[in-house]
Each structure stands twice: as structure tokens, then as C-alpha cells.
Short mmCIF file of C-alpha atoms in Angstrom, two decimals:
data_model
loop_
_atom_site.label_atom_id
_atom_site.label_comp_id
_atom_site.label_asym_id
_atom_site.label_seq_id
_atom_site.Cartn_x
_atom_site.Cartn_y
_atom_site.Cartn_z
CA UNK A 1 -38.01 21.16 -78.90
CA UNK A 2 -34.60 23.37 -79.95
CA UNK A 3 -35.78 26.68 -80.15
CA UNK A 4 -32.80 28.46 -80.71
CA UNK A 5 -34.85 32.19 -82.23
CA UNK A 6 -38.27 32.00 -81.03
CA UNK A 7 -40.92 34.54 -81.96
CA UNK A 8 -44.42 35.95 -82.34
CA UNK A 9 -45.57 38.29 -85.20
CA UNK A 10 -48.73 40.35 -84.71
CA UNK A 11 -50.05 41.12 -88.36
CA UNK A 12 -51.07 44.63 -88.69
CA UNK A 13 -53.97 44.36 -92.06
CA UNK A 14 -54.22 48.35 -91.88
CA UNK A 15 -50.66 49.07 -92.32
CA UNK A 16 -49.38 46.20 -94.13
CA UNK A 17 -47.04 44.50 -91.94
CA UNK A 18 -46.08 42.03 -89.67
CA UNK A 19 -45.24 43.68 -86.03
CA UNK A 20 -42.66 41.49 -83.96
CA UNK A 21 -43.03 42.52 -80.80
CA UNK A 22 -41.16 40.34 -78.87
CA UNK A 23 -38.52 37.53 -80.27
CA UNK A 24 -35.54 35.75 -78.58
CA UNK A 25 -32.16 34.32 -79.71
CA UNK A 26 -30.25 32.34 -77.45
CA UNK A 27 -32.05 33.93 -74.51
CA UNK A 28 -31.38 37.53 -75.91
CA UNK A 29 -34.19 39.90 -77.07
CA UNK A 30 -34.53 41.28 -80.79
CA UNK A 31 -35.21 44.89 -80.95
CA UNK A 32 -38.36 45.21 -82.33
CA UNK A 33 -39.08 45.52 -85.66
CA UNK A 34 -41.63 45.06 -88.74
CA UNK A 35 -41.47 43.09 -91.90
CA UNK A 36 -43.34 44.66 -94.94
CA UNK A 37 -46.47 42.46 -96.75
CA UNK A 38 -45.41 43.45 -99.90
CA UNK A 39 -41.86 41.77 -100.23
CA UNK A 40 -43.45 38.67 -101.36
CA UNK A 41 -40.38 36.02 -101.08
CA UNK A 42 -40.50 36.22 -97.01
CA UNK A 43 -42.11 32.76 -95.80
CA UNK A 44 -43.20 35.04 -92.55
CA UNK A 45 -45.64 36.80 -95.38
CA UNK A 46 -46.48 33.39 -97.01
CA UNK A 47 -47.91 32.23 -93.85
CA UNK A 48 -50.20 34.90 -93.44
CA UNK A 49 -51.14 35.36 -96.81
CA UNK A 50 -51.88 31.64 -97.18
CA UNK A 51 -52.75 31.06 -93.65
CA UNK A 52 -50.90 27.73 -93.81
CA UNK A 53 -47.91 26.72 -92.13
CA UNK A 54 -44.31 26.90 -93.05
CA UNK A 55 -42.07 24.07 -92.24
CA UNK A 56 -38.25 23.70 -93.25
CA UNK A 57 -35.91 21.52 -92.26
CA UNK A 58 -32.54 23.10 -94.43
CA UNK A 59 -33.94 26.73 -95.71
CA UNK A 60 -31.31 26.53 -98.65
CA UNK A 61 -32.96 23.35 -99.88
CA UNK A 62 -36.82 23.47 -99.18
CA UNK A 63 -37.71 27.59 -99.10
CA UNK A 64 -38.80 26.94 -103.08
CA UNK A 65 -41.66 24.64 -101.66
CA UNK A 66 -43.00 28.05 -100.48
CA UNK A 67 -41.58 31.14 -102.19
CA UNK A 68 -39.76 31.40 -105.43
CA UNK A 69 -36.52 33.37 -104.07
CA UNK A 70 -34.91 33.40 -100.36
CA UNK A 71 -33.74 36.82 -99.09
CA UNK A 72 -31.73 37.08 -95.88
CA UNK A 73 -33.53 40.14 -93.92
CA UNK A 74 -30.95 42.07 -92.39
CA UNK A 75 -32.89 45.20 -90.54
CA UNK A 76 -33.72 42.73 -87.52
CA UNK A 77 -31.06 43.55 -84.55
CA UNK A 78 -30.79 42.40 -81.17
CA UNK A 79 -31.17 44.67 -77.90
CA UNK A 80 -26.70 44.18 -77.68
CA UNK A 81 -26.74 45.60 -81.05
CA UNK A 82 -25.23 42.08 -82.77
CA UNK A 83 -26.48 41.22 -85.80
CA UNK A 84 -29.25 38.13 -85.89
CA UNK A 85 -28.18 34.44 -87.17
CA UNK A 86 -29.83 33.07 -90.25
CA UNK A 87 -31.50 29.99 -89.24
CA UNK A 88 -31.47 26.51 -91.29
CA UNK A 89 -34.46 24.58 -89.89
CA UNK A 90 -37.84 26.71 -89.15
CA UNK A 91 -41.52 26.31 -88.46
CA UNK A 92 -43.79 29.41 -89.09
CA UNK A 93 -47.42 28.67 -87.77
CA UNK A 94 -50.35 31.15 -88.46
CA UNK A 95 -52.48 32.62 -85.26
CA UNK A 96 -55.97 32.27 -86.19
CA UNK A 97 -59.06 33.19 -84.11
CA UNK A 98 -62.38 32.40 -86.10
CA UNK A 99 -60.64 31.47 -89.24
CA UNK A 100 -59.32 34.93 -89.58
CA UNK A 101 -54.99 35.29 -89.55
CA UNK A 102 -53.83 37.54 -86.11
CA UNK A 103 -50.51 37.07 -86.25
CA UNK A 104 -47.85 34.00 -86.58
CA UNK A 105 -45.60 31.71 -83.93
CA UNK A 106 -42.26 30.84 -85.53
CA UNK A 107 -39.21 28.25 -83.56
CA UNK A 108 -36.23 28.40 -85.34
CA UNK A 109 -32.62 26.52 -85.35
CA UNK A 110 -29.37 26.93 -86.49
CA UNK A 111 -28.75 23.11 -86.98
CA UNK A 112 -30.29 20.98 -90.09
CA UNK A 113 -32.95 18.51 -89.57
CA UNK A 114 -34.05 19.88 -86.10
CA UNK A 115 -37.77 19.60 -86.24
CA UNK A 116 -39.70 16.56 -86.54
CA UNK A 117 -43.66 16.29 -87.39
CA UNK A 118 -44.02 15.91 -83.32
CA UNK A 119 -42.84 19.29 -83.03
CA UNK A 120 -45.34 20.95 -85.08
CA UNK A 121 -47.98 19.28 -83.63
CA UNK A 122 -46.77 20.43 -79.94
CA UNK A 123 -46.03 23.47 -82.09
CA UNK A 124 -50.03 23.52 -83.18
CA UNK A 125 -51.19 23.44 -79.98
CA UNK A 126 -48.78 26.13 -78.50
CA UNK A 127 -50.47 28.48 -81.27
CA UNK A 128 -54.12 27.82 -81.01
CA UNK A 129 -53.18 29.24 -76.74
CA UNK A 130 -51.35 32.00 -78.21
CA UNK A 131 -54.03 32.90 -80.71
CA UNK A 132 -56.66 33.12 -77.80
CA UNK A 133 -54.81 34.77 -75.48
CA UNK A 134 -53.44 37.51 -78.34
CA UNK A 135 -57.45 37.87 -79.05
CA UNK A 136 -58.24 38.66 -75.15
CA UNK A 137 -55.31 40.81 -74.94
CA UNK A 138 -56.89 42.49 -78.08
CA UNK A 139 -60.28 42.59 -77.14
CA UNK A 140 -59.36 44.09 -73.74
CA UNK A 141 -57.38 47.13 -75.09
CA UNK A 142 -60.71 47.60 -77.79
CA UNK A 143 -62.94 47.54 -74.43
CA UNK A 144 -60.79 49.69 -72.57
CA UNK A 145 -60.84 52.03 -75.34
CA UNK A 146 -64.72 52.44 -75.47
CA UNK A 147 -64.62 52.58 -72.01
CA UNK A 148 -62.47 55.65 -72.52
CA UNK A 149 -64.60 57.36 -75.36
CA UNK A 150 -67.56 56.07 -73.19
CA UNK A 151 -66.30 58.53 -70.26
CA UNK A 152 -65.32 60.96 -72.33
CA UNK A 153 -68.71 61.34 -73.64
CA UNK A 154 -70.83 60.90 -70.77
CA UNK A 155 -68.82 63.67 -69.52
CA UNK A 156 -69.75 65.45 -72.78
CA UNK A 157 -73.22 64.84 -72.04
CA UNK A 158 -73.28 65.83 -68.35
CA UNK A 159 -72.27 69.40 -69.44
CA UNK A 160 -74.39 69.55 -72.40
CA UNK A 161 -77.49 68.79 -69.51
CA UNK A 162 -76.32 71.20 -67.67
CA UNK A 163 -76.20 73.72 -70.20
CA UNK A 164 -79.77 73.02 -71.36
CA UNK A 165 -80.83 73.73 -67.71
CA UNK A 166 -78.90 76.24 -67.75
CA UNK A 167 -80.89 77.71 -70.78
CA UNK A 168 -83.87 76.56 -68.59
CA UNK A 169 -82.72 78.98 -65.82
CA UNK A 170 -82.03 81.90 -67.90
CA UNK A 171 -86.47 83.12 -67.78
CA UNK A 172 -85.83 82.53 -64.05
CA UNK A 173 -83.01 84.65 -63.58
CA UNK A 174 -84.34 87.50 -65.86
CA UNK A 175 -86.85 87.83 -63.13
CA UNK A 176 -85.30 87.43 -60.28
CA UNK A 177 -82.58 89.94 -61.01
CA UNK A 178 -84.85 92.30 -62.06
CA UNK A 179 -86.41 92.93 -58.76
CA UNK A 180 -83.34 94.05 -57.28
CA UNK A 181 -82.27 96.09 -60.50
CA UNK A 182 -85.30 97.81 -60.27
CA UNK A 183 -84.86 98.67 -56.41
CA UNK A 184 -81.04 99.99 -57.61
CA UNK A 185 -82.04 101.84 -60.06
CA UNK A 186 -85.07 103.42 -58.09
CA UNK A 187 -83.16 104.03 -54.92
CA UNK A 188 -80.63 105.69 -56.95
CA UNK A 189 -82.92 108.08 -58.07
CA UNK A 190 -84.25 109.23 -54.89
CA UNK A 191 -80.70 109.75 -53.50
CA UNK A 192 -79.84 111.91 -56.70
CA UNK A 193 -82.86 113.54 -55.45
CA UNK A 194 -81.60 114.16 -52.48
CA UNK A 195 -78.37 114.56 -53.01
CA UNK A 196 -79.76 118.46 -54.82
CA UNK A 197 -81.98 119.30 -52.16
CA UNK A 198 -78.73 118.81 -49.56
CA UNK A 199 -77.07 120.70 -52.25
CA UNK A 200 -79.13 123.67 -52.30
CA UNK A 201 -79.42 124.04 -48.48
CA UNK A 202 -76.16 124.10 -47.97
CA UNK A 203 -75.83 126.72 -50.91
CA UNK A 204 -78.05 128.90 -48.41
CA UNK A 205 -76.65 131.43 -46.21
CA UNK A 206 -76.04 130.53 -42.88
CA UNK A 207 -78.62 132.02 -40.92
CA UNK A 208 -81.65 130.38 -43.47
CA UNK A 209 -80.27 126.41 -43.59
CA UNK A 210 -82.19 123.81 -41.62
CA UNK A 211 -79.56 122.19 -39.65
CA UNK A 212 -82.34 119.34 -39.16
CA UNK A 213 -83.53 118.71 -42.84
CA UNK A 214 -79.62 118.62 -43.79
CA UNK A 215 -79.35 115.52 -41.23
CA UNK A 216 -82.68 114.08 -42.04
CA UNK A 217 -81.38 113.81 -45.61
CA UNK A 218 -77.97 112.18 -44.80
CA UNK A 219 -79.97 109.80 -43.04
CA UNK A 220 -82.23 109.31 -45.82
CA UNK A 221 -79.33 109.16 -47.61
CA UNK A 222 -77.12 106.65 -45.38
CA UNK A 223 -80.16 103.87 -45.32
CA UNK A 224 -81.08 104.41 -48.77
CA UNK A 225 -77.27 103.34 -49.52
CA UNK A 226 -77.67 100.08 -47.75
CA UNK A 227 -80.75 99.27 -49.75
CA UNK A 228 -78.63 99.56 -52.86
CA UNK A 229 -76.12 97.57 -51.16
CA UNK A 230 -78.02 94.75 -50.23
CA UNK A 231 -80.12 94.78 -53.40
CA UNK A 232 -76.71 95.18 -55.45
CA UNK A 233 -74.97 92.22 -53.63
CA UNK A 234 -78.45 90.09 -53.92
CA UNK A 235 -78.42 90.77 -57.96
CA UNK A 236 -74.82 89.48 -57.83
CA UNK A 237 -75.47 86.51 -56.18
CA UNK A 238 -77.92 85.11 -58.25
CA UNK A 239 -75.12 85.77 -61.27
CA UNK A 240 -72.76 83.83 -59.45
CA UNK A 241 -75.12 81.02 -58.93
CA UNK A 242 -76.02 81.04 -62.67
CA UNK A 243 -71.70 80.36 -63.10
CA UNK A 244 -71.48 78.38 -60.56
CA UNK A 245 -74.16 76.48 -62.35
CA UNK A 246 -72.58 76.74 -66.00
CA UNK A 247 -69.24 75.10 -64.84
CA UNK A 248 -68.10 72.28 -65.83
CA UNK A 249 -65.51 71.52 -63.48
CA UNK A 250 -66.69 69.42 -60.13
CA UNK A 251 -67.14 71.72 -57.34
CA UNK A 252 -65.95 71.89 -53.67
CA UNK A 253 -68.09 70.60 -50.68
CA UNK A 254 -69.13 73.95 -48.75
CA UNK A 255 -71.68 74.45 -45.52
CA UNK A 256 -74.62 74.85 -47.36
CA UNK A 257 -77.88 76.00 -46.40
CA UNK A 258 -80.40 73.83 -47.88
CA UNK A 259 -83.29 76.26 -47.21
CA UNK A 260 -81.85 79.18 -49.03
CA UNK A 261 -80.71 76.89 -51.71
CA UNK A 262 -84.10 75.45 -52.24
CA UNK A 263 -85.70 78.47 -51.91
CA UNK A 264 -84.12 79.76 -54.87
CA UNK A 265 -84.14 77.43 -56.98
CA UNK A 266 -87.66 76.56 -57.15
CA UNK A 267 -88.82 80.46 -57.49
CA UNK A 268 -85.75 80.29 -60.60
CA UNK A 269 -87.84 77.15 -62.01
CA UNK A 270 -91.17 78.33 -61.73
CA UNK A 271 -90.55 81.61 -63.81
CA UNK A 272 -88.64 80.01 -66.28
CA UNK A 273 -91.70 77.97 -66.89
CA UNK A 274 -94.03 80.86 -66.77
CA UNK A 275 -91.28 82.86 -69.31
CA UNK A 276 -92.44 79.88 -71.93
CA UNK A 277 -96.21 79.88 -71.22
CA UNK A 278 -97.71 82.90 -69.37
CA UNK A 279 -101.07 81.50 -68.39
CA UNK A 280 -99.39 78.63 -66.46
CA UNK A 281 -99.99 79.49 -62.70
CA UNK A 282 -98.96 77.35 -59.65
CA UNK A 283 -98.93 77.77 -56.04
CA UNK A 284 -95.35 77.39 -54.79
CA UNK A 285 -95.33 75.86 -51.12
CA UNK A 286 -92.54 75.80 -49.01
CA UNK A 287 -92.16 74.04 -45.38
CA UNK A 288 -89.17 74.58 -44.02
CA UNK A 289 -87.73 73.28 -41.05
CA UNK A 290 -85.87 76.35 -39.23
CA UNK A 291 -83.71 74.37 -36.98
CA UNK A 292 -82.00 72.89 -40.32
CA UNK A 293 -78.44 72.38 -39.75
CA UNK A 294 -76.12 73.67 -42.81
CA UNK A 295 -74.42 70.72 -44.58
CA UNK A 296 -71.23 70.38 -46.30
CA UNK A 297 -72.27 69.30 -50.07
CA UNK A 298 -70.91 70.43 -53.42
CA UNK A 299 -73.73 73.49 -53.96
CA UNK A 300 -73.74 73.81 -58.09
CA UNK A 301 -74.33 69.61 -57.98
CA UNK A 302 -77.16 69.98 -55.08
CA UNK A 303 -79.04 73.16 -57.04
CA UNK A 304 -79.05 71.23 -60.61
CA UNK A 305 -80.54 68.45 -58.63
CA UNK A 306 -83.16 70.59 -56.88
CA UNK A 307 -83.56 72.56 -60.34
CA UNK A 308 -84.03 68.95 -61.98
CA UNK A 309 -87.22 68.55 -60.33
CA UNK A 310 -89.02 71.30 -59.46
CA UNK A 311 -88.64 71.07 -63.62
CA UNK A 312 -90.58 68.23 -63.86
CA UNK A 313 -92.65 68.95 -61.26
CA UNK A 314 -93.64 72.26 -62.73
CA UNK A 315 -93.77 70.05 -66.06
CA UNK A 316 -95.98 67.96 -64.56
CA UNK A 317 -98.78 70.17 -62.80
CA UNK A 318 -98.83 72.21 -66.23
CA UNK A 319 -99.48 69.33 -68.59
CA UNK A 320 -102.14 68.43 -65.92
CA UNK A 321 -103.67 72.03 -65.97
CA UNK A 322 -104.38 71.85 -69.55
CA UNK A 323 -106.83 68.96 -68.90
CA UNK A 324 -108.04 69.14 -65.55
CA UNK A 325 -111.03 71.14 -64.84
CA UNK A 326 -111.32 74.68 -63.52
CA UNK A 327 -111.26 73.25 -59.53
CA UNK A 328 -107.53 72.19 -59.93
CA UNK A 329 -105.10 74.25 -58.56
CA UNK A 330 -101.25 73.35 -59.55
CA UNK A 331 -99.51 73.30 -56.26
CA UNK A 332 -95.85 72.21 -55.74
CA UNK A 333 -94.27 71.92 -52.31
CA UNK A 334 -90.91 71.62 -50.97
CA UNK A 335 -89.84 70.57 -47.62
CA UNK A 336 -86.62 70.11 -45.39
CA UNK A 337 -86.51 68.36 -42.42
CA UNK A 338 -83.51 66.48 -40.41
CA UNK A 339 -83.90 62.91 -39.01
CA UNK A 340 -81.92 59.67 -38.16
CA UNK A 341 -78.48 61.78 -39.18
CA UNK A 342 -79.74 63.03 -41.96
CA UNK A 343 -80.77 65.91 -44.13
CA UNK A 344 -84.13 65.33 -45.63
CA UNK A 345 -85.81 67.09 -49.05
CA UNK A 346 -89.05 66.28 -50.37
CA UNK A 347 -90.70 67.93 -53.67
CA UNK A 348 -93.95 67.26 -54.10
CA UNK A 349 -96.35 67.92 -56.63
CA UNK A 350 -100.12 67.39 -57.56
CA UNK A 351 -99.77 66.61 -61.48
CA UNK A 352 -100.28 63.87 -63.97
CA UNK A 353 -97.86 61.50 -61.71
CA UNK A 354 -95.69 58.19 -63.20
CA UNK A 355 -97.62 55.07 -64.32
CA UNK A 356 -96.82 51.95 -62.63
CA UNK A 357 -95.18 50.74 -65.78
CA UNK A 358 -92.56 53.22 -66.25
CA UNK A 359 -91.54 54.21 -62.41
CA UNK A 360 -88.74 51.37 -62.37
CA UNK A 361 -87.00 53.20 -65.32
CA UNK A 362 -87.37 56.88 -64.82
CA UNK A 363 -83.69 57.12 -63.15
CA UNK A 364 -82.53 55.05 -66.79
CA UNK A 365 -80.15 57.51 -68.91
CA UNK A 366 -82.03 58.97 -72.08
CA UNK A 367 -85.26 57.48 -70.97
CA UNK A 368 -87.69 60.94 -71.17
CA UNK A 369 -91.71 60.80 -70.98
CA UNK A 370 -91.42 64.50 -72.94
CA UNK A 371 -92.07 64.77 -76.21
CA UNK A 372 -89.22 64.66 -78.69
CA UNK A 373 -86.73 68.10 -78.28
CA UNK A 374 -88.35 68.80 -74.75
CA UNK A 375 -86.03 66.41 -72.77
CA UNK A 376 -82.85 64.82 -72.75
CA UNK A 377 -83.84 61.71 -70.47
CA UNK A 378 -80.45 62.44 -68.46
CA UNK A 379 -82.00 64.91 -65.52
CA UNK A 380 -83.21 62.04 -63.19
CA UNK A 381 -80.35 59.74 -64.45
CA UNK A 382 -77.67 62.94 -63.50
CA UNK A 383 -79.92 63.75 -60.54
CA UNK A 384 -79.31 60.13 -59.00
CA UNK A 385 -75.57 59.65 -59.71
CA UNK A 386 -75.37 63.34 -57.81
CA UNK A 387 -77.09 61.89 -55.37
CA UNK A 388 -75.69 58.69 -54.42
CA UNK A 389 -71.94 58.77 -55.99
CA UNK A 390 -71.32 62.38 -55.50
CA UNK A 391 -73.10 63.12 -51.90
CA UNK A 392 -73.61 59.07 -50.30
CA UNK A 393 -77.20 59.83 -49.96
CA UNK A 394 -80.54 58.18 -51.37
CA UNK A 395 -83.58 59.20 -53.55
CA UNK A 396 -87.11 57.43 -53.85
CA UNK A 397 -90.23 58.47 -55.65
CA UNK A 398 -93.93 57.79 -54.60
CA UNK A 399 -96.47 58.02 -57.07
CA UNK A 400 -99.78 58.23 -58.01
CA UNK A 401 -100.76 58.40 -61.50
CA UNK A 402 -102.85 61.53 -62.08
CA UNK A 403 -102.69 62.64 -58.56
CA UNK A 404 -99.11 63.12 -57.22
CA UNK A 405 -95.26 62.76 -57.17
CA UNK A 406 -92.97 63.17 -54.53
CA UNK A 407 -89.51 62.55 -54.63
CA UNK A 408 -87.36 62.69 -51.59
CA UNK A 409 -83.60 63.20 -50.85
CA UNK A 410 -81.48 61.79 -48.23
CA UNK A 411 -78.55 63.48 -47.68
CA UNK A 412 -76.10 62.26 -44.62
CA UNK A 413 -75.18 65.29 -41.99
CA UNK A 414 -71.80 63.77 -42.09
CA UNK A 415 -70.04 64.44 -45.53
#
């Protein structure tokens, strides 16, 4: 088949037009450009409109079979900057996927008489590939889109978790900064105290000062400063940990102490519980194992995991508190150990525990057993990707319903 201009219009419904993207004449590219909808005597825009095809064997003597007046377009250049050819024989044939109009396939020649009905079937067939291949092409970019606005919000969502455990952490805080506060504030005191009575002595003449009371009290002094130290830099720890916590950037892997980490956190989780319902009570157990090697991990990721559940596990012993008889004690345990290369956590509690019918899909984003506005159904779902994507580790759960949970984190030595 001559195909002397060959090209393929992509019909753009929102703005109007038809988009030729790529088009050839005599083996040279057309810039591209767009033809308007609205100039009604272009056969390009009677084959979409009618979704039929166009075929023309001498344009001068057939185009009135289609449109009532020819016009020569003359914005359409090639990539050497000449000026196109009109054609005299032409086939325009509509792209159609599910009986809705995509785009169009046109051959054209500068000779009369240069297409025969052959053509247009071989023509036919060419467009009903090019139609399904245009509508892969186009469902691709639509799917890599959503994948985009997909990411985009699940990163969205990620820091809108970790700002609600944030909020979560705020009761916990409060309290544990306020221990050290108060020893600042009251060790402060005493050396102002102090700091007169060293004052006054060494106001006094010579012969009546007590050499030994003025070095008692710099001593006093001296120790008393180092208690305001360390209680100073303990208060300002626990702020950083809150940022650290806040950020929504991914962290760096650091040697981490698991034990000190853990520590923390649960104490942080358990009075940010109790901030919310003061009669709740639990016994906070913690078996450490000494010899526990630091491990290089990304800290903020490894405390919102450990924060994650001693959350529920808190959540848990409560809700089983308020039905359980006076002989049940709320107890939740956590426990480190090291084994087969890795770093091993375990939080354990005695509370309501996960029915059998719900355990497979606890780690499922947005699934929640909370009542509506008291859980966002990511934790578990974060928890896990933290665990396995960000860290190479594991997590299982073992469960009894109304008697325990225990989850349990493998971590590998080796980051």
C-alpha cells in the first residue's frame, strides 16, 4: 500500500481536538500539531464525529461525499521546516475501543486513484491493533498515575499515624519529664540555699569562718550540680525522642540499644493510657537480657513499632479489666533476648486476645477491632512493613482469645 503521509491522531474529548503526535511524509516527521473539533469541513473531524471512515480517491472530486467545503490546513510543518504536500487520494479510519472513538489512522498519497477497497480492509485491520495498543498505552499511564497518588497518599497516611501516636505519647511524656523537672527545680533550690549560707560565712571575719562547712558546701554544691545535669540532659532526651518521633523524614540506622529503647517506650505508653482513664492499673514487666548486643536499626521506626503495641496491649488488658472480676491483674511484659543471629522482642499481654477469625487480617491496612475514632487500622499494618521492608526481620502473633497475646520481633544482628 503507497503511503506517501502516514499518521495517527489521538482525539483529545476534554479539549476539543485531535492531537497528532507522530506523522510521516516521505520518511520525514511532521512537527506535531493539533487540529481544532470545531472547524467542521476537516474530514479528520468527520471521522471522529461520525465514527465512520473516510475514503477518497481524488480529494477535489469526492471531499463533498463527506463535508460541504475543502480547506487546505496549512499550520502542519515538518521537523526541516518545509511546508506539508496536499494529498489527492486518502483513507481516514476511526480508532475505536468498546465502540467509543480514541483517535484516527490516516494513509495518504499524492497520486489519484491510489487506494483500492483491499487497502482499507488491510487498512481495517492495521487500526483495530492500533486502537488496542493506544488503549494499553492509555490505561498504563492512568495506572501509573494512581500508583503515584496511591504513594503519595500512603505516605500521607504514614505521617498522619504517626502523628496520632504521637498525640498518644504526649500523657506519657508529660510524666516522664516531669520527674526530672521536678528534681531540677528542687535541686536548684537547695543549691540557692546553699549558695547564702557559703555567702554569709565567707562574709565572716576571718578568725570566726568554718574552713570545713565552706568545703562541705562546695561539695554539696559540686554533686548537687551533677544531679541537675543528669536530670537536665534526661528531660532533654525524652524531647528529642518525642521529634525524633514526629518526623516525617526516614531516619538513619544507628547502634541502638533495644533495652533502653523498650524500656521507654512502654513506661511512655502506659501513662498515656492512664492520662485518659485514671483507674486503669497494670503491672509493667520487663525481662531483659543484659548481654543484649546493640543493633544498628533506624530508632524513630523501631520505637513507633514498640509504641504500636504496648498500645494495644495496654488496650487490650484495659478493655479486659472492665469485665473481668476483681482476681485479674492486667500485666504486660516485654522481653529481649538474642538467638540464631538475631535480636529477639516479645510483648506479651494477658487481655481479651484475637479470635481465630480475625488473626489472619490484623496486619491488613485500615482493618481496626476499636471502635469507630479510636483507631486508624494502620498501626499493625505500619508496624509490619517497618518490620520486614525497613529492618529484614519477621513478626508473628500467638493468641488466645480472652487469655493472651504475644507478638514477637525478629530483628537480624546484621543490618
Amino acid at each position: 500500500m503507497e503511503a506517501s503521509v502516514f499518521g495517527i491522531g489521538i482525539f483529545i474529548p476534554e479539549e476539543e481536538s485531535i492531537d497528532y503526535r507522530m506523522a510521516i511524509e516521505d520518511g520525514r516527521r511532521y512537527t506535531p500539531y493539533r487540529r481544532k473539533m470545531d472547524n467542521k469541513n476537516q474530514l479528520p473531524v468527520w471521522c471522529i464525529e461520525n465514527n465512520k471512515e473516510v475514503f477518497i480517491n481524488n480529494v477535489r472530486k469526492e471531499y463533498t461525499n463527506y463535508i460541504s467545503e475543502y480547506t487546505e490546513v496549512d499550520h502542519a510543518r515538518l521537523d526541516d521546516g518545509s511546508k506539508f504536500k496536499s494529498p489527492v487520494s486518502l483513507i481516514y479510519l476511526p480508532l475505536t475501543v468498546e465502540e467509543k472513538v480514541i483517535g484516527l489512522i490516516t494513509v495518504q498519497s499524492f497520486r489519484e486513484d491510489a487506494y483500492t477497497q483491499q487497502h482499507l480492509d488491510i487498512l481495517k485491520t492495521l487500526a483495530s491493533y492500533t486502537s488496542a495498543a493506544l488503549y494499553n498505552a492509555s490505561s498504563f499511564e492512568t495506572l501509573q498515575t494512581t500508583v503515584n497518588e496511591l504513594q503519595l497518599t500512603q505516605k500521607q497516611l504514614i505521617q498522619s499515624e504517626k502523628m496520632a501516636s504521637l498525640g498518644e505519647l504526649t500523657a506519657g511524656i508529660a510524666h516522664e519529664i516531669q520527674n526530672p523537672l521536678n528534681f531540677v527545680n528542687n535541686f536548684s533550690e537547695v543549691n540557692r540555699e546553699m549558695l547564702e549560707e557559703l555567702k554569709a560565712e565567707s562574709e565572716k571575719p576571718k578568725a570566726e569562718r568554718d574552713a570545713q562547712a565552706e568545703v562541705e558546701l562546695i561539695n554539696n554544691l559540686i554533686e548537687n550540680e551533677k544531679k541537675i545535669s543528669h536530670h537536665g540532659k534526661r528531660a532533654d532526651s525524652i524531647v528529642k525522642g518525642m521529634l525524633e518521633h514526629s518526623r516525617s523524614r526516614s531516619g538513619q540506622k544507628e547502634l541502638t540499644d533495644l533495652n533502653i529503647l523498650a524500656d521507654e517506650f512502654m513506661r511512655l505508653s502506659y501513662h498515656g493510657l492512664r492520662s485518659k482513664d485514671k483507674s486503669f492499673n497494670s503491672e509493667l514487666t520487663t525481662r531483659f537480657d543484659t548481654a543484649l548486643p546493640k543493633i544498628s536499626v533506624i530508632t524513630q521506626d523501631i520505637g513507633r513499632i514498640m509504641l504500636n503495641l504496648f498500645n494495644n496491649a495496654f488496650y487490650a488488658v484495659n478493655q479486659k479489666q472492665k469485665t473481668a472480676g476483681a482476681d485479674y491483674k492486667p500485666e504486660v511484659t516485654v522481653s529481649t533476648s538474642s538467638e540464631n543471629g538475631q535480636v529477639v522482642i516479645k510483648v506479651k499481654d494477658n487481655g481479651v486476645g484475637i479470635p481465630d477469625a480475625i488473626k489472619d487480617k490484623i496486619m491488613q491496612p485500615f482493618f481496626t477491632t476499636k471502635p469507630t475514632g479510636e483507631g486508624t487500622g494502620l498501626g499493625l499494618s505500619l508496624t509490619y512493613d517497618m518490620v520486614v521492608k525497613g529492618h529484614g526481620g519477621s513478626i508473628t502473633v500467638d493468641t488466645k482469645e480472652g487469655a493472651y497475646t504475644i507478638f514477637t520481633i525478629y530483628l537480624p544482628l546484621t543490618q
